[in-house]
């Protein structure tokens, strides 16, 4: 399980939906936590002014693609409740296993035991 804590806006590669699909194909669940508000805010970082807002639709789509859950954390109390709610879940997928090698190995073992017993009993190799 991956916990994605973000505002949902994408400004880098790779495409979030492509990454979510790759995770889903491998059985990885992504729980998304949206931080911020849809109205957004203006941030001043290292002399650069950036307007950012919460993209809930993208976060919900990522969670749905991977069978995860979307949470909205509008404040610190909500975020702490979400952290308490997140629990690791073990998913067991049944897989078919080829057992022909086991039977072939058992047959070879029986053959070798028979050959050794034959050699010991009759003092010759069959």
mmCIF file with all atom_site columns, N, CA and C in Angstrom, residues 54-110:
data_model
loop_
_atom_site.group_PDB
_atom_site.id
_atom_site.type_symbol
_atom_site.label_atom_id
_atom_site.label_alt_id
_atom_site.label_comp_id
_atom_site.label_asym_id
_atom_site.label_entity_id
_atom_site.label_seq_id
_atom_site.pdbx_PDB_ins_code
_atom_site.Cartn_x
_atom_site.Cartn_y
_atom_site.Cartn_z
_atom_site.occupancy
_atom_site.B_iso_or_equiv
_atom_site.pdbx_formal_charge
_atom_site.auth_seq_id
_atom_site.auth_comp_id
_atom_site.auth_asym_id
_atom_site.auth_atom_id
_atom_site.pdbx_PDB_model_num
ATOM 1   N N  . UNK A 1 54  ? -6.499  22.211  -4.561  1.00 0.00 ? 54  UNK A N  1
ATOM 2   C CA . UNK A 1 54  ? -6.725  20.786  -4.405  1.00 0.00 ? 54  UNK A CA 1
ATOM 3   C C  . UNK A 1 54  ? -7.432  20.228  -5.639  1.00 0.00 ? 54  UNK A C  1
ATOM 4   N N  . UNK A 1 55  ? -6.872  19.178  -6.224  1.00 0.00 ? 55  UNK A N  1
ATOM 5   C CA . UNK A 1 55  ? -7.464  18.498  -7.375  1.00 0.00 ? 55  UNK A CA 1
ATOM 6   C C  . UNK A 1 55  ? -8.045  17.168  -6.900  1.00 0.00 ? 55  UNK A C  1
ATOM 7   N N  . UNK A 1 56  ? -9.241  17.230  -6.309  1.00 0.00 ? 56  UNK A N  1
ATOM 8   C CA . UNK A 1 56  ? -9.869  16.032  -5.742  1.00 0.00 ? 56  UNK A CA 1
ATOM 9   C C  . UNK A 1 56  ? -10.212 14.992  -6.797  1.00 0.00 ? 56  UNK A C  1
ATOM 10  N N  . UNK A 1 57  ? -10.602 15.424  -7.974  1.00 0.00 ? 57  UNK A N  1
ATOM 11  C CA . UNK A 1 57  ? -11.001 14.476  -9.018  1.00 0.00 ? 57  UNK A CA 1
ATOM 12  C C  . UNK A 1 57  ? -9.848  13.543  -9.383  1.00 0.00 ? 57  UNK A C  1
ATOM 13  N N  . UNK A 1 58  ? -8.651  14.092  -9.535  1.00 0.00 ? 58  UNK A N  1
ATOM 14  C CA . UNK A 1 58  ? -7.485  13.262  -9.868  1.00 0.00 ? 58  UNK A CA 1
ATOM 15  C C  . UNK A 1 58  ? -7.155  12.298  -8.744  1.00 0.00 ? 58  UNK A C  1
ATOM 16  N N  . UNK A 1 59  ? -7.209  12.777  -7.514  1.00 0.00 ? 59  UNK A N  1
ATOM 17  C CA . UNK A 1 59  ? -6.891  11.921  -6.376  1.00 0.00 ? 59  UNK A CA 1
ATOM 18  C C  . UNK A 1 59  ? -7.913  10.800  -6.226  1.00 0.00 ? 59  UNK A C  1
ATOM 19  N N  . UNK A 1 60  ? -9.188  11.095  -6.446  1.00 0.00 ? 60  UNK A N  1
ATOM 20  C CA . UNK A 1 60  ? -10.223 10.063  -6.385  1.00 0.00 ? 60  UNK A CA 1
ATOM 21  C C  . UNK A 1 60  ? -10.032 9.044   -7.498  1.00 0.00 ? 60  UNK A C  1
ATOM 22  N N  . UNK A 1 61  ? -9.646  9.507   -8.671  1.00 0.00 ? 61  UNK A N  1
ATOM 23  C CA . UNK A 1 61  ? -9.433  8.610   -9.799  1.00 0.00 ? 61  UNK A CA 1
ATOM 24  C C  . UNK A 1 61  ? -8.237  7.684   -9.543  1.00 0.00 ? 61  UNK A C  1
ATOM 25  N N  . UNK A 1 62  ? -7.176  8.213   -8.962  1.00 0.00 ? 62  UNK A N  1
ATOM 26  C CA . UNK A 1 62  ? -6.012  7.383   -8.629  1.00 0.00 ? 62  UNK A CA 1
ATOM 27  C C  . UNK A 1 62  ? -6.401  6.319   -7.606  1.00 0.00 ? 62  UNK A C  1
ATOM 28  N N  . UNK A 1 63  ? -7.138  6.727   -6.578  1.00 0.00 ? 63  UNK A N  1
ATOM 29  C CA . UNK A 1 63  ? -7.566  5.774   -5.555  1.00 0.00 ? 63  UNK A CA 1
ATOM 30  C C  . UNK A 1 63  ? -8.500  4.717   -6.144  1.00 0.00 ? 63  UNK A C  1
ATOM 31  N N  . UNK A 1 64  ? -9.420  5.117   -7.001  1.00 0.00 ? 64  UNK A N  1
ATOM 32  C CA . UNK A 1 64  ? -10.347 4.163   -7.606  1.00 0.00 ? 64  UNK A CA 1
ATOM 33  C C  . UNK A 1 64  ? -9.620  3.175   -8.524  1.00 0.00 ? 64  UNK A C  1
ATOM 34  N N  . UNK A 1 65  ? -8.643  3.654   -9.266  1.00 0.00 ? 65  UNK A N  1
ATOM 35  C CA . UNK A 1 65  ? -7.902  2.794   -10.185 1.00 0.00 ? 65  UNK A CA 1
ATOM 36  C C  . UNK A 1 65  ? -7.174  1.687   -9.441  1.00 0.00 ? 65  UNK A C  1
ATOM 37  N N  . UNK A 1 66  ? -6.682  1.980   -8.249  1.00 0.00 ? 66  UNK A N  1
ATOM 38  C CA . UNK A 1 66  ? -5.871  1.016   -7.492  1.00 0.00 ? 66  UNK A CA 1
ATOM 39  C C  . UNK A 1 66  ? -6.629  0.360   -6.347  1.00 0.00 ? 66  UNK A C  1
ATOM 40  N N  . UNK A 1 67  ? -7.938  0.511   -6.308  1.00 0.00 ? 67  UNK A N  1
ATOM 41  C CA . UNK A 1 67  ? -8.776  -0.011  -5.213  1.00 0.00 ? 67  UNK A CA 1
ATOM 42  C C  . UNK A 1 67  ? -8.383  0.578   -3.866  1.00 0.00 ? 67  UNK A C  1
ATOM 43  N N  . UNK A 1 68  ? -7.895  1.804   -3.895  1.00 0.00 ? 68  UNK A N  1
ATOM 44  C CA . UNK A 1 68  ? -7.547  2.507   -2.661  1.00 0.00 ? 68  UNK A CA 1
ATOM 45  C C  . UNK A 1 68  ? -8.710  3.369   -2.190  1.00 0.00 ? 68  UNK A C  1
ATOM 46  N N  . UNK A 1 69  ? -8.423  4.222   -1.222  1.00 0.00 ? 69  UNK A N  1
ATOM 47  C CA . UNK A 1 69  ? -9.436  5.104   -0.628  1.00 0.00 ? 69  UNK A CA 1
ATOM 48  C C  . UNK A 1 69  ? -8.929  6.537   -0.706  1.00 0.00 ? 69  UNK A C  1
ATOM 49  N N  . UNK A 1 70  ? -9.832  7.460   -1.020  1.00 0.00 ? 70  UNK A N  1
ATOM 50  C CA . UNK A 1 70  ? -9.484  8.880   -1.030  1.00 0.00 ? 70  UNK A CA 1
ATOM 51  C C  . UNK A 1 70  ? -9.941  9.504   0.277   1.00 0.00 ? 70  UNK A C  1
ATOM 52  N N  . UNK A 1 71  ? -9.063  10.281  0.901   1.00 0.00 ? 71  UNK A N  1
ATOM 53  C CA . UNK A 1 71  ? -9.377  11.025  2.117   1.00 0.00 ? 71  UNK A CA 1
ATOM 54  C C  . UNK A 1 71  ? -9.140  12.504  1.855   1.00 0.00 ? 71  UNK A C  1
ATOM 55  N N  . UNK A 1 72  ? -9.957  13.349  2.481   1.00 0.00 ? 72  UNK A N  1
ATOM 56  C CA . UNK A 1 72  ? -9.771  14.791  2.382   1.00 0.00 ? 72  UNK A CA 1
ATOM 57  C C  . UNK A 1 72  ? -9.371  15.306  3.756   1.00 0.00 ? 72  UNK A C  1
ATOM 58  N N  . UNK A 1 73  ? -8.182  15.885  3.833   1.00 0.00 ? 73  UNK A N  1
ATOM 59  C CA . UNK A 1 73  ? -7.690  16.428  5.097   1.00 0.00 ? 73  UNK A CA 1
ATOM 60  C C  . UNK A 1 73  ? -7.656  17.944  4.982   1.00 0.00 ? 73  UNK A C  1
ATOM 61  N N  . UNK A 1 74  ? -8.694  18.575  5.480   1.00 0.00 ? 74  UNK A N  1
ATOM 62  C CA . UNK A 1 74  ? -8.755  20.030  5.393   1.00 0.00 ? 74  UNK A CA 1
ATOM 63  C C  . UNK A 1 74  ? -8.029  20.719  6.547   1.00 0.00 ? 74  UNK A C  1
ATOM 64  N N  . UNK A 1 75  ? -7.736  19.962  7.612   1.00 0.00 ? 75  UNK A N  1
ATOM 65  C CA . UNK A 1 75  ? -6.992  20.531  8.734   1.00 0.00 ? 75  UNK A CA 1
ATOM 66  C C  . UNK A 1 75  ? -6.193  19.438  9.429   1.00 0.00 ? 75  UNK A C  1
ATOM 67  N N  . UNK A 1 76  ? -5.449  19.824  10.453  1.00 0.00 ? 76  UNK A N  1
ATOM 68  C CA . UNK A 1 76  ? -4.568  18.893  11.148  1.00 0.00 ? 76  UNK A CA 1
ATOM 69  C C  . UNK A 1 76  ? -5.338  17.792  11.877  1.00 0.00 ? 76  UNK A C  1
ATOM 70  N N  . UNK A 1 77  ? -6.480  18.130  12.450  1.00 0.00 ? 77  UNK A N  1
ATOM 71  C CA . UNK A 1 77  ? -7.282  17.141  13.170  1.00 0.00 ? 77  UNK A CA 1
ATOM 72  C C  . UNK A 1 77  ? -7.769  16.055  12.207  1.00 0.00 ? 77  UNK A C  1
ATOM 73  N N  . UNK A 1 78  ? -8.240  16.472  11.015  1.00 0.00 ? 78  UNK A N  1
ATOM 74  C CA . UNK A 1 78  ? -8.673  15.495  10.007  1.00 0.00 ? 78  UNK A CA 1
ATOM 75  C C  . UNK A 1 78  ? -7.527  14.585  9.590   1.00 0.00 ? 78  UNK A C  1
ATOM 76  N N  . UNK A 1 79  ? -6.336  15.154  9.437   1.00 0.00 ? 79  UNK A N  1
ATOM 77  C CA . UNK A 1 79  ? -5.178  14.371  9.026   1.00 0.00 ? 79  UNK A CA 1
ATOM 78  C C  . UNK A 1 79  ? -4.811  13.335  10.079  1.00 0.00 ? 79  UNK A C  1
ATOM 79  N N  . UNK A 1 80  ? -4.866  13.698  11.350  1.00 0.00 ? 80  UNK A N  1
ATOM 80  C CA . UNK A 1 80  ? -4.576  12.739  12.419  1.00 0.00 ? 80  UNK A CA 1
ATOM 81  C C  . UNK A 1 80  ? -5.606  11.617  12.448  1.00 0.00 ? 80  UNK A C  1
ATOM 82  N N  . UNK A 1 81  ? -6.877  11.932  12.195  1.00 0.00 ? 81  UNK A N  1
ATOM 83  C CA . UNK A 1 81  ? -7.917  10.897  12.135  1.00 0.00 ? 81  UNK A CA 1
ATOM 84  C C  . UNK A 1 81  ? -7.673  9.949   10.964  1.00 0.00 ? 81  UNK A C  1
ATOM 85  N N  . UNK A 1 82  ? -7.235  10.504  9.844   1.00 0.00 ? 82  UNK A N  1
ATOM 86  C CA . UNK A 1 82  ? -6.938  9.675   8.674   1.00 0.00 ? 82  UNK A CA 1
ATOM 87  C C  . UNK A 1 82  ? -5.775  8.743   8.971   1.00 0.00 ? 82  UNK A C  1
ATOM 88  N N  . UNK A 1 83  ? -4.725  9.244   9.618   1.00 0.00 ? 83  UNK A N  1
ATOM 89  C CA . UNK A 1 83  ? -3.581  8.402   9.973   1.00 0.00 ? 83  UNK A CA 1
ATOM 90  C C  . UNK A 1 83  ? -4.010  7.258   10.892  1.00 0.00 ? 83  UNK A C  1
ATOM 91  N N  . UNK A 1 84  ? -4.917  7.532   11.809  1.00 0.00 ? 84  UNK A N  1
ATOM 92  C CA . UNK A 1 84  ? -5.413  6.473   12.688  1.00 0.00 ? 84  UNK A CA 1
ATOM 93  C C  . UNK A 1 84  ? -6.232  5.450   11.908  1.00 0.00 ? 84  UNK A C  1
ATOM 94  N N  . UNK A 1 85  ? -6.898  5.899   10.857  1.00 0.00 ? 85  UNK A N  1
ATOM 95  C CA . UNK A 1 85  ? -7.766  5.032   10.063  1.00 0.00 ? 85  UNK A CA 1
ATOM 96  C C  . UNK A 1 85  ? -6.985  4.146   9.102   1.00 0.00 ? 85  UNK A C  1
ATOM 97  N N  . UNK A 1 86  ? -5.772  4.566   8.725   1.00 0.00 ? 86  UNK A N  1
ATOM 98  C CA . UNK A 1 86  ? -4.965  3.788   7.787   1.00 0.00 ? 86  UNK A CA 1
ATOM 99  C C  . UNK A 1 86  ? -4.367  2.580   8.497   1.00 0.00 ? 86  UNK A C  1
ATOM 100 N N  . UNK A 1 87  ? -4.710  1.412   8.017   1.00 0.00 ? 87  UNK A N  1
ATOM 101 C CA . UNK A 1 87  ? -4.143  0.189   8.559   1.00 0.00 ? 87  UNK A CA 1
ATOM 102 C C  . UNK A 1 87  ? -3.631  -0.655  7.406   1.00 0.00 ? 87  UNK A C  1
ATOM 103 N N  . UNK A 1 88  ? -2.465  -1.242  7.564   1.00 0.00 ? 88  UNK A N  1
ATOM 104 C CA . UNK A 1 88  ? -1.955  -2.118  6.499   1.00 0.00 ? 88  UNK A CA 1
ATOM 105 C C  . UNK A 1 88  ? -2.875  -3.321  6.320   1.00 0.00 ? 88  UNK A C  1
ATOM 106 N N  . UNK A 1 89  ? -3.103  -3.689  5.082   1.00 0.00 ? 89  UNK A N  1
ATOM 107 C CA . UNK A 1 89  ? -3.961  -4.827  4.783   1.00 0.00 ? 89  UNK A CA 1
ATOM 108 C C  . UNK A 1 89  ? -3.196  -5.783  3.889   1.00 0.00 ? 89  UNK A C  1
ATOM 109 N N  . UNK A 1 90  ? -3.186  -7.041  4.297   1.00 0.00 ? 90  UNK A N  1
ATOM 110 C CA . UNK A 1 90  ? -2.515  -8.064  3.523   1.00 0.00 ? 90  UNK A CA 1
ATOM 111 C C  . UNK A 1 90  ? -3.524  -8.690  2.572   1.00 0.00 ? 90  UNK A C  1
ATOM 112 N N  . UNK A 1 91  ? -3.203  -8.686  1.300   1.00 0.00 ? 91  UNK A N  1
ATOM 113 C CA . UNK A 1 91  ? -4.077  -9.277  0.288   1.00 0.00 ? 91  UNK A CA 1
ATOM 114 C C  . UNK A 1 91  ? -3.408  -10.534 -0.228  1.00 0.00 ? 91  UNK A C  1
ATOM 115 N N  . UNK A 1 92  ? -4.124  -11.634 -0.177  1.00 0.00 ? 92  UNK A N  1
ATOM 116 C CA . UNK A 1 92  ? -3.592  -12.908 -0.639  1.00 0.00 ? 92  UNK A CA 1
ATOM 117 C C  . UNK A 1 92  ? -4.264  -13.261 -1.952  1.00 0.00 ? 92  UNK A C  1
ATOM 118 N N  . UNK A 1 93  ? -3.442  -13.465 -2.973  1.00 0.00 ? 93  UNK A N  1
ATOM 119 C CA . UNK A 1 93  ? -3.957  -13.846 -4.289  1.00 0.00 ? 93  UNK A CA 1
ATOM 120 C C  . UNK A 1 93  ? -3.572  -15.295 -4.559  1.00 0.00 ? 93  UNK A C  1
ATOM 121 N N  . UNK A 1 94  ? -4.546  -16.142 -4.858  1.00 0.00 ? 94  UNK A N  1
ATOM 122 C CA . UNK A 1 94  ? -4.190  -17.532 -5.181  1.00 0.00 ? 94  UNK A CA 1
ATOM 123 C C  . UNK A 1 94  ? -3.505  -17.601 -6.548  1.00 0.00 ? 94  UNK A C  1
ATOM 124 N N  . UNK A 1 95  ? -2.472  -18.428 -6.621  1.00 0.00 ? 95  UNK A N  1
ATOM 125 C CA . UNK A 1 95  ? -1.745  -18.619 -7.878  1.00 0.00 ? 95  UNK A CA 1
ATOM 126 C C  . UNK A 1 95  ? -1.584  -20.106 -8.136  1.00 0.00 ? 95  UNK A C  1
ATOM 127 N N  . UNK A 1 96  ? -1.684  -20.498 -9.383  1.00 0.00 ? 96  UNK A N  1
ATOM 128 C CA . UNK A 1 96  ? -1.452  -21.881 -9.764  1.00 0.00 ? 96  UNK A CA 1
ATOM 129 C C  . UNK A 1 96  ? 0.042   -22.144 -9.793  1.00 0.00 ? 96  UNK A C  1
ATOM 130 N N  . UNK A 1 97  ? 0.443   -23.286 -9.228  1.00 0.00 ? 97  UNK A N  1
ATOM 131 C CA . UNK A 1 97  ? 1.851   -23.653 -9.178  1.00 0.00 ? 97  UNK A CA 1
ATOM 132 C C  . UNK A 1 97  ? 2.033   -24.985 -9.896  1.00 0.00 ? 97  UNK A C  1
ATOM 133 N N  . UNK A 1 98  ? 2.999   -25.059 -10.763 1.00 0.00 ? 98  UNK A N  1
ATOM 134 C CA . UNK A 1 98  ? 3.291   -26.287 -11.500 1.00 0.00 ? 98  UNK A CA 1
ATOM 135 C C  . UNK A 1 98  ? 3.975   -27.269 -10.564 1.00 0.00 ? 98  UNK A C  1
ATOM 136 N N  . UNK A 1 99  ? 3.417   -28.477 -10.430 1.00 0.00 ? 99  UNK A N  1
ATOM 137 C CA . UNK A 1 99  ? 3.981   -29.466 -9.505  1.00 0.00 ? 99  UNK A CA 1
ATOM 138 C C  . UNK A 1 99  ? 4.548   -30.679 -10.233 1.00 0.00 ? 99  UNK A C  1
ATOM 139 N N  . UNK A 1 100 ? 4.665   -30.624 -11.549 1.00 0.00 ? 100 UNK A N  1
ATOM 140 C CA . UNK A 1 100 ? 5.222   -31.737 -12.313 1.00 0.00 ? 100 UNK A CA 1
ATOM 141 C C  . UNK A 1 100 ? 6.641   -32.059 -11.853 1.00 0.00 ? 100 UNK A C  1
ATOM 142 N N  . UNK A 1 101 ? 7.420   -31.049 -11.560 1.00 0.00 ? 101 UNK A N  1
ATOM 143 C CA . UNK A 1 101 ? 8.801   -31.262 -11.128 1.00 0.00 ? 101 UNK A CA 1
ATOM 144 C C  . UNK A 1 101 ? 8.858   -32.037 -9.814  1.00 0.00 ? 101 UNK A C  1
ATOM 145 N N  . UNK A 1 102 ? 7.896   -31.812 -8.935  1.00 0.00 ? 102 UNK A N  1
ATOM 146 C CA . UNK A 1 102 ? 7.866   -32.538 -7.657  1.00 0.00 ? 102 UNK A CA 1
ATOM 147 C C  . UNK A 1 102 ? 7.656   -34.023 -7.909  1.00 0.00 ? 102 UNK A C  1
ATOM 148 N N  . UNK A 1 103 ? 6.704   -34.369 -8.780  1.00 0.00 ? 103 UNK A N  1
ATOM 149 C CA . UNK A 1 103 ? 6.454   -35.773 -9.081  1.00 0.00 ? 103 UNK A CA 1
ATOM 150 C C  . UNK A 1 103 ? 7.630   -36.406 -9.828  1.00 0.00 ? 103 UNK A C  1
ATOM 151 N N  . UNK A 1 104 ? 8.246   -35.672 -10.720 1.00 0.00 ? 104 UNK A N  1
ATOM 152 C CA . UNK A 1 104 ? 9.410   -36.191 -11.435 1.00 0.00 ? 104 UNK A CA 1
ATOM 153 C C  . UNK A 1 104 ? 10.557  -36.439 -10.461 1.00 0.00 ? 104 UNK A C  1
ATOM 154 N N  . UNK A 1 105 ? 10.770  -35.540 -9.520  1.00 0.00 ? 105 UNK A N  1
ATOM 155 C CA . UNK A 1 105 ? 11.808  -35.710 -8.505  1.00 0.00 ? 105 UNK A CA 1
ATOM 156 C C  . UNK A 1 105 ? 11.524  -36.900 -7.604  1.00 0.00 ? 105 UNK A C  1
ATOM 157 N N  . UNK A 1 106 ? 10.251  -37.065 -7.207  1.00 0.00 ? 106 UNK A N  1
ATOM 158 C CA . UNK A 1 106 ? 9.885   -38.206 -6.368  1.00 0.00 ? 106 UNK A CA 1
ATOM 159 C C  . UNK A 1 106 ? 10.093  -39.510 -7.125  1.00 0.00 ? 106 UNK A C  1
ATOM 160 N N  . UNK A 1 107 ? 9.749   -39.543 -8.414  1.00 0.00 ? 107 UNK A N  1
ATOM 161 C CA . UNK A 1 107 ? 9.959   -40.739 -9.225  1.00 0.00 ? 107 UNK A CA 1
ATOM 162 C C  . UNK A 1 107 ? 11.436  -41.071 -9.358  1.00 0.00 ? 107 UNK A C  1
ATOM 163 N N  . UNK A 1 108 ? 12.266  -40.060 -9.558  1.00 0.00 ? 108 UNK A N  1
ATOM 164 C CA . UNK A 1 108 ? 13.709  -40.269 -9.651  1.00 0.00 ? 108 UNK A CA 1
ATOM 165 C C  . UNK A 1 108 ? 14.267  -40.801 -8.338  1.00 0.00 ? 108 UNK A C  1
ATOM 166 N N  . UNK A 1 109 ? 13.769  -40.292 -7.224  1.00 0.00 ? 109 UNK A N  1
ATOM 167 C CA . UNK A 1 109 ? 14.215  -40.755 -5.917  1.00 0.00 ? 109 UNK A CA 1
ATOM 168 C C  . UNK A 1 109 ? 13.841  -42.225 -5.710  1.00 0.00 ? 109 UNK A C  1
ATOM 169 N N  . UNK A 1 110 ? 12.632  -42.612 -6.074  1.00 0.00 ? 110 UNK A N  1
ATOM 170 C CA . UNK A 1 110 ? 12.201  -44.006 -5.952  1.00 0.00 ? 110 UNK A CA 1
ATOM 171 C C  . UNK A 1 110 ? 13.075  -44.900 -6.840  1.00 0.00 ? 110 UNK A C  1
#
